[in-house]
CSV table of C-alpha atoms and ligand atoms in Angstrom, one decimal:
chain,number,residue,atom,x,y,z
A,1,MET,CA,53.3,78.7,-8.6
A,2,MET,CA,49.5,78.3,-6.5
A,3,LYS,CA,48.2,81.2,-8.7
A,4,LEU,CA,48.2,78.9,-11.2
A,5,ALA,CA,45.7,76.3,-9.7
A,6,THR,CA,43.4,78.9,-8.0
A,7,ASP,CA,43.5,82.4,-10.1
A,8,ILE,CA,41.4,81.8,-13.2
A,9,ARG,CA,42.4,85.0,-13.8
A,10,TYR,CA,46.4,84.3,-13.6
A,11,ARG,CA,46.2,81.5,-15.8
A,12,LYS,CA,44.4,83.9,-18.8
A,13,GLU,CA,47.3,86.6,-18.2
A,14,LYS,CA,49.5,83.0,-18.7
A,15,LEU,CA,47.8,82.4,-22.2
A,16,LYS,CA,48.0,85.3,-23.3
A,17,ALA,CA,51.5,85.9,-23.4
A,18,LEU,CA,52.1,82.6,-24.7
A,19,ARG,CA,49.6,83.2,-28.0
A,20,ALA,CA,52.1,86.5,-27.8
A,21,ALA,CA,55.7,84.5,-27.4
A,22,ILE,CA,54.3,82.1,-30.7
A,23,ILE,CA,53.3,85.4,-32.2
A,24,ALA,CA,56.8,86.6,-31.7
A,25,HIS,CA,58.3,82.9,-32.4
A,26,GLU,CA,56.4,82.5,-35.6
A,27,GLU,CA,58.8,83.0,-38.4
A,28,ALA,CA,61.7,81.2,-36.0
A,29,LEU,CA,58.9,78.1,-35.7
A,30,ILE,CA,58.4,78.2,-39.2
A,31,GLU,CA,62.4,78.1,-39.8
A,32,ALA,CA,63.0,75.3,-37.4
A,33,LEU,CA,59.8,73.0,-38.7
A,34,TYR,CA,61.5,73.6,-42.5
A,35,CYS,CA,64.8,72.2,-40.9
A,36,ASP,CA,63.6,69.4,-39.0
A,37,PHE,CA,61.6,67.4,-42.2
A,38,ARG,CA,61.0,70.8,-44.9
A,39,LYS,CA,57.5,71.4,-43.7
A,40,PRO,CA,56.2,73.9,-45.7
A,41,ALA,CA,55.4,77.0,-44.0
A,42,PHE,CA,51.8,77.4,-44.9
A,43,GLU,CA,51.7,73.9,-43.2
A,44,THR,CA,53.4,74.7,-40.5
A,45,VAL,CA,50.9,78.0,-39.9
A,46,VAL,CA,47.6,76.0,-41.1
A,47,THR,CA,48.4,73.1,-38.5
A,48,GLU,CA,51.2,74.3,-36.3
A,49,THR,CA,51.5,77.9,-35.3
A,50,GLN,CA,48.0,79.4,-35.8
A,51,TYR,CA,46.3,76.5,-35.0
A,52,VAL,CA,47.8,76.9,-31.1
A,53,ILE,CA,47.1,80.0,-31.6
A,54,ALA,CA,43.5,79.9,-32.1
A,55,ASP,CA,43.5,77.0,-29.8
A,56,ILE,CA,44.3,80.2,-27.4
A,57,SER,CA,41.4,82.6,-27.9
A,58,TYR,CA,39.3,79.5,-28.1
A,59,THR,CA,40.1,78.8,-24.6
A,60,LEU,CA,40.0,82.8,-23.1
A,61,THR,CA,36.5,83.0,-24.7
A,62,HIS,CA,35.3,80.1,-22.8
A,63,LEU,CA,37.6,79.7,-19.6
A,64,ASN,CA,35.6,81.6,-16.8
A,65,HIS,CA,32.5,79.7,-18.1
A,66,TRP,CA,34.0,76.0,-17.9
A,67,ALA,CA,35.8,77.1,-14.5
A,68,LYS,CA,32.8,78.1,-12.5
A,69,PRO,CA,31.6,75.8,-10.4
A,70,GLN,CA,28.5,73.8,-12.1
A,71,TRP,CA,25.4,74.2,-9.8
A,72,VAL,CA,23.4,71.1,-10.6
A,73,TRP,CA,19.5,69.9,-9.5
A,74,PRO,CA,19.3,67.9,-5.8
A,75,SER,CA,18.2,64.4,-5.5
A,76,LEU,CA,15.3,64.2,-3.4
A,77,LEU,CA,17.7,62.9,-0.7
A,78,THR,CA,20.0,65.9,-0.9
A,79,PHE,CA,16.9,68.4,-1.3
A,80,PRO,CA,17.3,70.9,0.1
A,81,ASN,CA,20.9,71.3,-0.5
A,82,THR,CA,22.8,73.1,-3.3
A,83,ASP,CA,24.8,70.9,-5.2
A,84,ARG,CA,27.5,71.6,-7.3
A,85,ILE,CA,30.6,70.3,-9.5
A,86,TYR,CA,33.8,71.7,-9.1
A,87,ARG,CA,36.6,71.9,-11.5
A,88,GLN,CA,40.2,71.2,-10.1
A,89,PRO,CA,43.6,70.5,-11.3
A,90,TYR,CA,45.2,67.0,-10.9
A,91,GLY,CA,48.5,69.5,-10.1
A,92,GLU,CA,51.4,68.1,-11.8
A,93,VAL,CA,51.1,66.8,-15.0
A,94,LEU,CA,53.3,65.5,-17.4
A,95,ILE,CA,53.0,65.3,-21.8
A,96,ILE,CA,55.0,63.6,-23.8
A,97,ALA,CA,54.2,64.6,-27.5
A,98,PRO,CA,55.3,63.6,-30.6
A,99,TRP,CA,57.8,64.3,-33.6
A,100,ASN,CA,54.7,64.6,-36.5
A,101,TYR,CA,53.0,68.1,-35.7
A,102,PRO,CA,56.2,69.0,-33.1
A,103,PHE,CA,54.7,72.0,-32.3
A,104,GLN,CA,50.9,71.4,-32.1
A,105,LEU,CA,50.9,68.3,-30.3
A,106,ALA,CA,52.8,69.4,-27.8
A,107,LEU,CA,51.0,72.9,-27.0
A,108,SER,CA,47.9,72.3,-27.5
A,109,PRO,CA,47.4,69.5,-24.8
A,110,LEU,CA,49.4,72.2,-22.7
A,111,VAL,CA,47.1,75.2,-23.1
A,112,ALA,CA,44.5,72.8,-22.0
A,113,ALA,CA,46.3,71.5,-19.0
A,114,ILE,CA,47.6,74.8,-18.1
A,115,ALA,CA,43.4,76.2,-19.0
A,116,ALA,CA,42.5,73.6,-16.1
A,117,GLY,CA,45.0,75.1,-13.6
A,118,ASN,CA,47.9,72.4,-13.8
A,119,ARG,CA,51.7,72.7,-13.4
A,120,VAL,CA,53.7,71.0,-16.5
A,121,VAL,CA,56.6,69.6,-17.1
A,122,LEU,CA,56.8,69.0,-21.3
A,123,LYS,CA,58.9,66.6,-23.5
A,124,PRO,CA,58.6,67.3,-26.7
A,125,SER,CA,60.5,64.6,-29.4
A,126,GLU,CA,63.7,64.3,-29.8
A,127,LEU,CA,63.1,63.5,-34.0
A,128,THR,CA,62.5,67.8,-34.4
A,129,PRO,CA,64.8,69.7,-32.3
A,130,HIS,CA,65.1,72.8,-33.7
A,131,THR,CA,61.6,73.1,-33.4
A,132,SER,CA,62.2,71.3,-29.6
A,133,ALA,CA,64.3,73.8,-28.9
A,134,CYS,CA,61.7,76.9,-30.1
A,135,ILE,CA,59.3,75.1,-27.5
A,136,GLN,CA,61.5,75.3,-24.7
A,137,THR,CA,62.5,79.1,-25.5
A,138,ILE,CA,59.4,80.4,-25.7
A,139,ILE,CA,57.9,78.1,-22.6
A,140,SER,CA,61.0,79.8,-20.0
A,141,GLU,CA,60.0,83.3,-21.9
A,142,VAL,CA,56.5,82.3,-20.7
A,143,PHE,CA,56.5,80.2,-17.7
A,144,TYR,CA,58.5,79.9,-14.1
A,145,PRO,CA,59.8,76.8,-14.2
A,146,ASP,CA,57.8,75.8,-11.1
A,147,GLU,CA,55.0,76.4,-13.3
A,148,VAL,CA,55.8,74.8,-17.0
A,149,ARG,CA,59.3,73.3,-18.3
A,150,VAL,CA,60.7,71.8,-20.9
A,151,GLU,CA,62.8,68.5,-20.6
A,152,LEU,CA,64.7,67.6,-23.6
A,153,GLY,CA,65.9,64.5,-24.9
A,154,ASP,CA,65.0,61.4,-26.0
A,155,ALA,CA,63.1,57.8,-25.2
A,156,THR,CA,65.7,57.8,-22.2
A,157,VAL,CA,64.5,60.9,-20.7
A,158,ALA,CA,61.0,59.8,-21.2
A,159,GLN,CA,61.5,56.9,-19.5
A,160,ARG,CA,63.0,58.9,-16.6
A,161,LEU,CA,60.1,61.0,-16.4
A,162,LEU,CA,58.0,58.4,-16.4
A,163,ALA,CA,59.9,57.0,-13.2
A,164,GLN,CA,58.1,59.7,-11.3
A,165,ARG,CA,55.2,60.1,-9.7
A,166,TRP,CA,52.5,62.5,-11.5
A,167,ASP,CA,49.3,63.5,-11.3
A,168,TYR,CA,48.3,62.7,-14.7
A,169,ILE,CA,49.8,61.7,-17.5
A,170,PHE,CA,49.1,62.5,-21.1
A,171,PHE,CA,51.1,61.0,-23.9
A,172,THR,CA,51.2,61.6,-27.6
A,173,GLY,CA,52.2,58.6,-29.9
A,174,SER,CA,52.8,54.9,-30.9
A,175,VAL,CA,50.7,52.4,-29.7
A,176,ALA,CA,53.8,50.5,-28.4
A,177,VAL,CA,55.0,53.3,-26.3
A,178,GLY,CA,51.6,53.6,-25.1
A,179,LYS,CA,51.8,50.5,-23.7
A,180,ILE,CA,55.4,51.1,-21.8
A,181,VAL,CA,53.4,54.8,-20.4
A,182,ALA,CA,50.5,52.8,-19.5
A,183,ALA,CA,52.4,50.3,-17.4
A,184,ALA,CA,54.3,52.8,-15.8
A,185,ALA,CA,51.1,55.2,-14.8
A,186,ALA,CA,49.8,52.1,-13.4
A,187,GLN,CA,52.8,52.2,-10.9
A,188,HIS,CA,50.7,54.9,-9.4
A,189,LEU,CA,47.7,54.9,-10.6
A,190,THR,CA,48.1,57.6,-12.2
A,191,PRO,CA,45.1,58.8,-14.8
A,192,VAL,CA,46.0,59.4,-18.5
A,193,THR,CA,45.0,60.3,-22.0
A,194,LEU,CA,47.0,57.8,-24.8
A,195,GLU,CA,46.5,59.7,-28.0
A,196,LEU,CA,47.9,56.8,-30.4
A,197,GLY,CA,47.8,55.8,-33.9
A,198,GLY,CA,46.3,52.9,-36.2
A,199,LYS,CA,45.0,51.9,-39.7
A,200,SER,CA,42.4,54.5,-40.3
A,201,PRO,CA,40.5,53.0,-43.8
A,202,CYS,CA,38.9,55.1,-46.0
A,203,ILE,CA,35.6,53.9,-47.8
A,204,VAL,CA,35.1,54.9,-51.2
A,205,ALA,CA,31.5,54.2,-52.7
A,206,ALA,CA,30.9,53.6,-55.9
A,207,ASP,CA,28.4,56.4,-56.1
A,208,ALA,CA,30.7,58.5,-54.7
A,209,ASP,CA,32.0,61.8,-56.6
A,210,LEU,CA,34.7,60.5,-57.4
A,211,LYS,CA,37.0,63.6,-58.4
A,212,GLY,CA,35.9,65.5,-55.6
A,213,THR,CA,36.9,62.7,-53.1
A,214,ALA,CA,40.5,61.9,-54.8
A,215,ARG,CA,40.9,65.8,-54.4
A,216,ARG,CA,40.1,65.5,-50.9
A,217,ILE,CA,42.1,61.9,-49.6
A,218,VAL,CA,45.2,63.6,-51.5
A,219,TRP,CA,44.8,66.4,-49.2
A,220,GLY,CA,44.6,63.9,-46.4
A,221,LYS,CA,47.2,61.8,-46.9
A,222,PHE,CA,49.9,63.5,-48.8
A,223,ILE,CA,49.6,67.0,-46.1
A,224,ASN,CA,53.3,66.5,-44.1
A,225,ALA,CA,54.1,64.0,-46.3
A,226,GLY,CA,51.3,61.1,-45.2
A,227,GLN,CA,53.1,61.3,-41.4
A,228,THR,CA,49.6,62.2,-40.0
A,229,CYS,CA,47.9,60.2,-37.2
A,230,ILE,CA,44.8,60.3,-38.8
A,231,ALA,CA,45.3,60.8,-42.2
A,232,PRO,CA,43.9,57.6,-44.6
A,233,ASP,CA,46.4,54.8,-44.0
A,234,TYR,CA,44.5,52.6,-46.5
A,235,ILE,CA,41.5,52.5,-49.3
A,236,LEU,CA,39.0,50.8,-49.8
A,237,ALA,CA,37.4,51.1,-52.6
A,238,ASP,CA,33.7,49.4,-54.4
A,239,ALA,CA,35.5,47.3,-57.1
A,240,ARG,CA,33.2,48.9,-60.1
A,241,ILE,CA,34.9,52.7,-59.6
A,242,ILE,CA,38.3,51.8,-58.5
A,243,GLU,CA,39.9,52.2,-61.8
A,244,GLN,CA,38.6,55.2,-62.4
A,245,LEU,CA,39.5,56.5,-58.7
A,246,GLN,CA,42.9,55.3,-59.2
A,247,GLU,CA,42.5,57.9,-62.1
A,248,ALA,CA,41.2,60.6,-60.0
A,249,LEU,CA,43.9,59.9,-57.4
A,250,GLN,CA,46.5,60.3,-59.8
A,251,GLN,CA,45.0,63.5,-61.4
A,252,ALA,CA,44.6,65.3,-57.8
A,253,ILE,CA,48.5,63.9,-57.0
A,254,LEU,CA,49.5,66.2,-60.7
A,255,GLU,CA,47.8,69.0,-59.5
A,256,ALA,CA,48.8,69.4,-56.2
A,257,TYR,CA,52.3,68.3,-56.4
A,258,GLY,CA,53.2,68.8,-59.9
A,259,LYS,CA,55.1,66.3,-62.1
A,260,ASN,CA,58.5,66.6,-59.7
A,261,PRO,CA,57.1,66.2,-55.9
A,262,GLN,CA,60.3,66.9,-55.1
A,263,GLY,CA,60.7,70.2,-56.8
A,264,SER,CA,57.2,70.8,-55.1
A,265,PRO,CA,57.5,73.5,-52.1
A,266,ASP,CA,54.5,72.2,-51.0
A,267,TYR,CA,55.5,68.8,-50.0
A,268,ALA,CA,57.3,67.6,-46.6
A,269,ARG,CA,60.1,65.0,-46.2
A,270,ILE,CA,60.6,61.9,-44.3
A,271,ILE,CA,61.3,62.7,-40.3
A,272,SER,CA,64.4,60.2,-39.9
A,273,ASP,CA,66.6,58.1,-42.1
A,274,LYS,CA,64.7,55.6,-39.9
A,275,HIS,CA,61.4,55.8,-41.3
A,276,TRP,CA,62.8,56.9,-44.5
A,277,GLN,CA,64.1,53.1,-44.8
A,278,ARG,CA,60.7,51.6,-43.1
A,279,LEU,CA,58.7,52.9,-46.0
A,280,VAL,CA,61.4,52.1,-48.7
A,281,ALA,CA,60.6,48.3,-47.8
A,282,MET,CA,57.6,48.9,-47.9
A,283,LEU,CA,57.1,49.7,-51.6
A,284,SER,CA,58.0,46.7,-53.0
A,285,GLU,CA,55.1,45.2,-50.8
A,286,GLY,CA,52.3,45.8,-53.8
A,287,SER,CA,52.5,47.1,-57.4
A,288,VAL,CA,53.9,50.4,-57.6
A,289,VAL,CA,51.1,52.2,-60.1
A,290,PHE,CA,52.1,55.7,-59.3
A,291,GLY,CA,55.0,57.9,-57.6
A,292,GLY,CA,57.2,55.8,-56.2
A,293,THR,CA,60.0,57.8,-56.6
A,294,TYR,CA,62.7,58.7,-53.8
A,295,GLU,CA,66.1,59.8,-52.9
A,296,ALA,CA,67.8,59.5,-49.8
A,297,GLU,CA,70.0,62.5,-48.8
A,298,GLU,CA,67.0,64.6,-49.1
A,299,ARG,CA,64.9,61.4,-47.2
A,300,TYR,CA,62.5,61.9,-49.8
A,301,ILE,CA,59.4,59.7,-50.8
A,302,ALA,CA,57.1,60.8,-53.8
A,303,PRO,CA,53.2,60.4,-53.4
A,304,THR,CA,52.7,56.6,-54.2
A,305,LEU,CA,49.4,54.7,-55.0
A,306,ILE,CA,50.3,51.0,-54.6
A,307,ARG,CA,47.6,48.1,-55.8
A,308,ASN,CA,47.3,44.2,-54.8
A,309,PRO,CA,49.2,45.0,-51.1
A,310,ILE,CA,50.6,41.4,-49.4
A,311,ALA,CA,48.3,41.4,-47.4
A,312,SER,CA,50.6,39.8,-44.7
A,313,SER,CA,53.2,42.3,-45.4
A,314,THR,CA,54.5,45.5,-43.2
A,315,LEU,CA,52.7,47.7,-45.8
A,316,MET,CA,48.7,46.1,-44.8
A,317,GLN,CA,49.9,45.0,-40.6
A,318,GLU,CA,51.4,48.4,-39.0
A,319,GLU,CA,50.5,52.0,-39.4
A,320,ILE,CA,52.4,53.1,-42.2
A,321,PHE,CA,53.0,56.8,-41.2
A,322,GLY,CA,54.4,58.3,-44.8
A,323,PRO,CA,53.1,58.8,-48.3
A,324,LEU,CA,52.1,55.7,-49.5
A,325,LEU,CA,48.4,55.1,-50.1
A,326,PRO,CA,47.3,51.5,-50.6
A,327,ILE,CA,44.1,51.3,-52.8
A,328,LEU,CA,41.8,48.0,-52.0
A,329,SER,CA,39.1,46.7,-53.5
A,330,TYR,CA,35.4,45.7,-51.7
A,331,THR,CA,33.0,44.4,-53.3
A,332,ASN,CA,29.9,43.4,-50.8
A,333,GLU,CA,29.6,44.8,-47.2
A,334,GLY,CA,30.3,42.2,-45.3
A,335,GLU,CA,33.9,41.9,-47.2
A,336,LEU,CA,33.8,45.7,-46.1
A,337,GLN,CA,33.4,44.4,-42.5
A,338,GLN,CA,36.0,41.4,-42.7
A,339,LYS,CA,38.8,44.2,-44.1
A,340,ILE,CA,38.1,46.6,-41.7
A,341,GLY,CA,37.5,44.3,-38.4
A,342,GLN,CA,41.1,41.7,-39.1
A,343,PHE,CA,42.9,45.7,-38.1
A,344,GLU,CA,42.5,47.2,-33.9
A,345,LYS,CA,39.9,50.0,-33.8
A,346,PRO,CA,41.7,53.1,-35.5
A,347,LEU,CA,41.9,56.3,-34.6
A,348,ALA,CA,40.0,57.3,-38.1
A,349,LEU,CA,37.6,56.2,-39.9
A,350,TYR,CA,36.5,57.8,-43.3
A,351,VAL,CA,33.6,57.2,-45.5
A,352,PHE,CA,32.9,59.0,-49.3
A,353,SER,CA,29.4,58.1,-50.6
A,354,ASN,CA,26.6,60.4,-52.5
A,355,SER,CA,24.5,58.3,-50.2
A,356,THR,CA,23.9,59.7,-46.4
A,357,ALA,CA,22.1,56.7,-45.3
A,358,TRP,CA,24.7,54.1,-46.5
A,359,ALA,CA,27.4,56.3,-45.2
A,360,GLN,CA,25.7,57.1,-41.7
A,361,LYS,CA,25.2,53.2,-41.3
A,362,GLN,CA,29.2,52.3,-41.6
A,363,ILE,CA,29.7,55.5,-39.3
A,364,GLU,CA,28.0,53.0,-37.1
A,365,THR,CA,28.5,50.0,-38.2
A,366,PHE,CA,32.5,50.4,-37.3
A,367,ARG,CA,34.3,52.0,-34.0
A,368,PHE,CA,37.4,54.6,-34.6
A,369,GLY,CA,38.3,57.4,-32.9
A,370,GLY,CA,36.6,59.8,-35.2
A,371,GLY,CA,36.1,60.9,-38.9
A,372,CYS,CA,34.7,62.7,-41.9
A,373,ILE,CA,32.3,62.0,-44.2
A,374,ASN,CA,32.9,62.7,-48.0
A,375,ASP,CA,36.5,64.1,-46.6
A,376,THR,CA,39.1,63.1,-44.6
A,377,VAL,CA,41.5,64.5,-41.5
A,378,LEU,CA,38.6,67.6,-41.2
A,379,HIS,CA,37.0,66.6,-38.4
A,380,PHE,CA,40.1,67.3,-36.1
A,381,ASN,CA,39.6,70.8,-36.9
A,382,ASN,CA,35.8,71.6,-34.7
A,383,LYS,CA,36.9,72.5,-31.1
A,384,ARG,CA,33.6,71.6,-30.4
A,385,MET,CA,34.0,67.9,-31.2
A,386,PRO,CA,36.6,65.7,-28.7
A,387,PHE,CA,39.5,64.2,-30.3
A,388,GLY,CA,40.8,60.9,-29.3
A,389,GLY,CA,41.0,56.9,-30.2
A,390,VAL,CA,39.3,54.3,-28.5
A,391,GLY,CA,40.9,51.0,-27.7
A,392,HIS,CA,44.5,50.4,-29.5
A,393,SER,CA,44.1,53.6,-30.8
A,394,GLY,CA,43.7,55.5,-27.4
A,395,MET,CA,41.6,56.4,-24.3
A,396,GLY,CA,40.5,59.9,-23.4
A,397,SER,CA,40.2,62.7,-25.4
A,398,TYR,CA,41.0,66.8,-25.9
A,399,HIS,CA,39.9,70.1,-27.6
A,400,GLY,CA,38.4,73.0,-26.4
A,401,HIS,CA,36.6,72.0,-23.4
A,402,TRP,CA,36.8,68.0,-23.6
A,403,GLY,CA,40.7,69.3,-23.5
A,404,PHE,CA,40.0,71.5,-20.1
A,405,GLU,CA,37.8,68.2,-19.1
A,406,THR,CA,40.6,65.8,-19.6
A,407,PHE,CA,42.6,68.0,-17.0
A,408,SER,CA,40.4,68.6,-14.4
A,409,HIS,CA,38.9,66.8,-11.5
A,410,ARG,CA,35.2,67.1,-11.2
A,411,LYS,CA,34.7,67.5,-7.6
A,412,ALA,CA,31.2,66.5,-6.4
A,413,VAL,CA,29.9,68.6,-3.4
A,414,THR,CA,26.7,68.6,-1.4
A,415,GLN,CA,26.4,71.7,0.5
A,416,LYS,CA,23.6,71.0,3.1
A,417,PRO,CA,21.9,73.8,5.3
A,418,PHE,CA,21.1,72.9,9.2
A,419,TRP,CA,17.3,73.2,8.2
A,420,GLY,CA,15.0,70.8,6.5
A,421,GLU,CA,16.1,67.2,8.6
A,422,VAL,CA,15.1,64.2,7.4
A,423,PRO,CA,15.6,62.5,10.4
A,424,MET,CA,14.8,59.0,8.2
A,425,ARG,CA,18.5,58.0,7.3
A,426,PHE,CA,19.4,57.8,11.2
A,427,ALA,CA,19.3,54.9,13.1
A,428,PRO,CA,17.3,53.7,14.6
A,429,TYR,CA,15.8,52.0,11.4
A,430,ARG,CA,13.2,50.1,13.4
A,431,GLY,CA,9.7,50.4,11.0
A,432,LYS,CA,11.5,53.0,8.4
A,433,LEU,CA,12.3,50.1,6.0
A,434,LYS,CA,9.0,50.0,4.0
A,435,ILE,CA,8.7,53.3,3.4
A,436,VAL,CA,12.1,54.3,2.5
A,437,LYS,CA,12.0,51.6,0.5
A,438,LYS,CA,8.4,53.5,-1.5
A,439,ILE,CA,10.8,56.7,-1.3
A,440,MET,CA,13.6,55.6,-3.3
A,441,ARG,CA,11.4,54.3,-5.8
A,442,TYR,CA,11.3,57.7,-6.8
A,443,LEU,CA,15.1,59.0,-6.8
B,1,NAD,P1,56.9,57.4,-30.1
B,1,NAD,O1,55.8,56.7,-30.0
B,1,NAD,O2,57.5,56.7,-30.9
B,1,NAD,O3,57.2,58.6,-29.6
B,1,NAD,C1,56.5,59.5,-28.9
B,1,NAD,C2,57.2,59.8,-27.6
B,1,NAD,O4,57.7,59.3,-26.8
B,1,NAD,C3,58.3,60.8,-28.5
B,1,NAD,O5,59.0,62.5,-27.3
B,1,NAD,C4,59.7,59.6,-27.7
B,1,NAD,O6,60.7,60.8,-27.1
B,1,NAD,C5,58.9,59.0,-26.9
B,1,NAD,N1,59.5,58.0,-26.7
B,1,NAD,C6,59.6,56.9,-27.7
B,1,NAD,N2,59.9,55.6,-26.9
B,1,NAD,C7,60.0,55.8,-25.3
B,1,NAD,C8,60.1,54.4,-24.4
B,1,NAD,N3,60.5,53.6,-24.6
B,1,NAD,N4,59.9,55.3,-23.3
B,1,NAD,C9,59.1,56.1,-23.3
B,1,NAD,N5,58.8,57.5,-23.9
B,1,NAD,C10,59.3,57.1,-25.5
B,1,NAD,O7,55.8,58.2,-31.4
B,1,NAD,P2,56.5,59.4,-32.2
B,1,NAD,O8,56.9,58.3,-33.4
B,1,NAD,O9,57.4,60.2,-32.5
B,1,NAD,O10,55.1,59.3,-33.5
B,1,NAD,C11,54.5,58.8,-34.1
B,1,NAD,C12,53.2,58.1,-33.8
B,1,NAD,O11,52.2,58.7,-33.0
B,1,NAD,C13,52.3,57.5,-34.8
B,1,NAD,O12,52.2,56.2,-34.0
B,1,NAD,C14,50.6,58.2,-34.6
B,1,NAD,O13,49.5,57.6,-35.3
B,1,NAD,C15,50.6,58.6,-33.4
B,1,NAD,N6,50.6,59.7,-33.5
B,1,NAD,C16,49.2,59.8,-32.3
B,1,NAD,C17,48.4,61.3,-32.7
B,1,NAD,C18,46.9,61.7,-31.7
B,1,NAD,O14,46.9,62.7,-31.5
B,1,NAD,N7,46.7,60.2,-31.8
B,1,NAD,C19,49.1,62.4,-33.2
B,1,NAD,C20,50.0,62.4,-33.6
B,1,NAD,C21,51.2,61.4,-33.7
């Protein structure tokens, strides 16, 4: 148990064993995700198994460097000391994961927590029982129960865990449950990372390359059947090109999933009956101009484009989290700001434009977790960049080094030799104030 906290080599051994176990169970995971919501094998490999494997490999490459005590220049007051920042594990960490990327969003924070030397209790989602069982098998093969333990179950299990005292809580899920987690953490002043959601807008300017834009929006929106926290939630298109954009989106959907997406092996299903019903109800909250078909037994909903959505509807007030894409228009930047500004700060924002200056202006104008210019979702995939929300879309971040930092306390220590004393700081202070004031200007 202590080995994880103090021995970097041991952490690396464990991470290597975890990587090997994931490779050994990859086929079972592909099968499990297919059973849970017919996630296509390609998407499982790219966004779940190989994603986590690459995450572990990247961590193994950099861990020695990240974990090394960091020397910093002393200040005038700490001179001639040696000043260092130590990264210390928090201790025992609770990770609560959602269902939409059930393997990646459970394992990726776990990798960061282990890299930083913490013990972990992991609660995967109850809505993906096959994947969650697979996670438990993998973890029990690699870790001792007092290092990492998986607790299966629903909200009641999560609440029982939240009632305990933790050294850190890392939660990925909805805003509503995020508030419950933050309240529980506050009882013990436990630090938290909240990876939440929101309505992520996708702005399309009149000068954007519409064919390329449509292809990239369709990919980011309909991967995982729209059940992605950073999927474009709605489009805001320049009114002058909205018809051409709609046409290009329709074309891109046909190219990706064919005339009958229900028969496509590349298109996932909705996670649960409840979510399916929620989404089907939204279909009547605007004009369906493309798609709109659905089937209860398979929990299927076609990739759907909606125009003229009702502003006060659930479709336009809540995070959609499914394959429905409302297309709205704007005529000037003021309207753009007003339409985006009515929502809480989103997790992602996308801008498509041929003008880098204009796109960058939008990026600087709005507050959001992270995003792309001329693409969707892809910012998630650079481990050198932090991933996380702001305001209601979350607090804190992870990925790569950022994840290691999230799960580490930064402990500042100054080490003083017994020579080089500055007697000025010791009482009695009489006659010292003037000179101290002068010196302090240079600190
Ligand atoms: P959710 O909040 O319903 O559930 C997440 C986890 O919390 C599950 O493990 C669940 O068992 C637990 N939980 C549910 N109700 C609880 C309660 N009352 N008390 C304590 N724990 C409870 O979220 P979800 O439906 O699994 O996931 C979808 C949401 O997650 C979306 O809002 C999406 O935007 C967000 N999300 C965010 C990210 C991100 O990285 N920021 C990634 C994926 C999903």
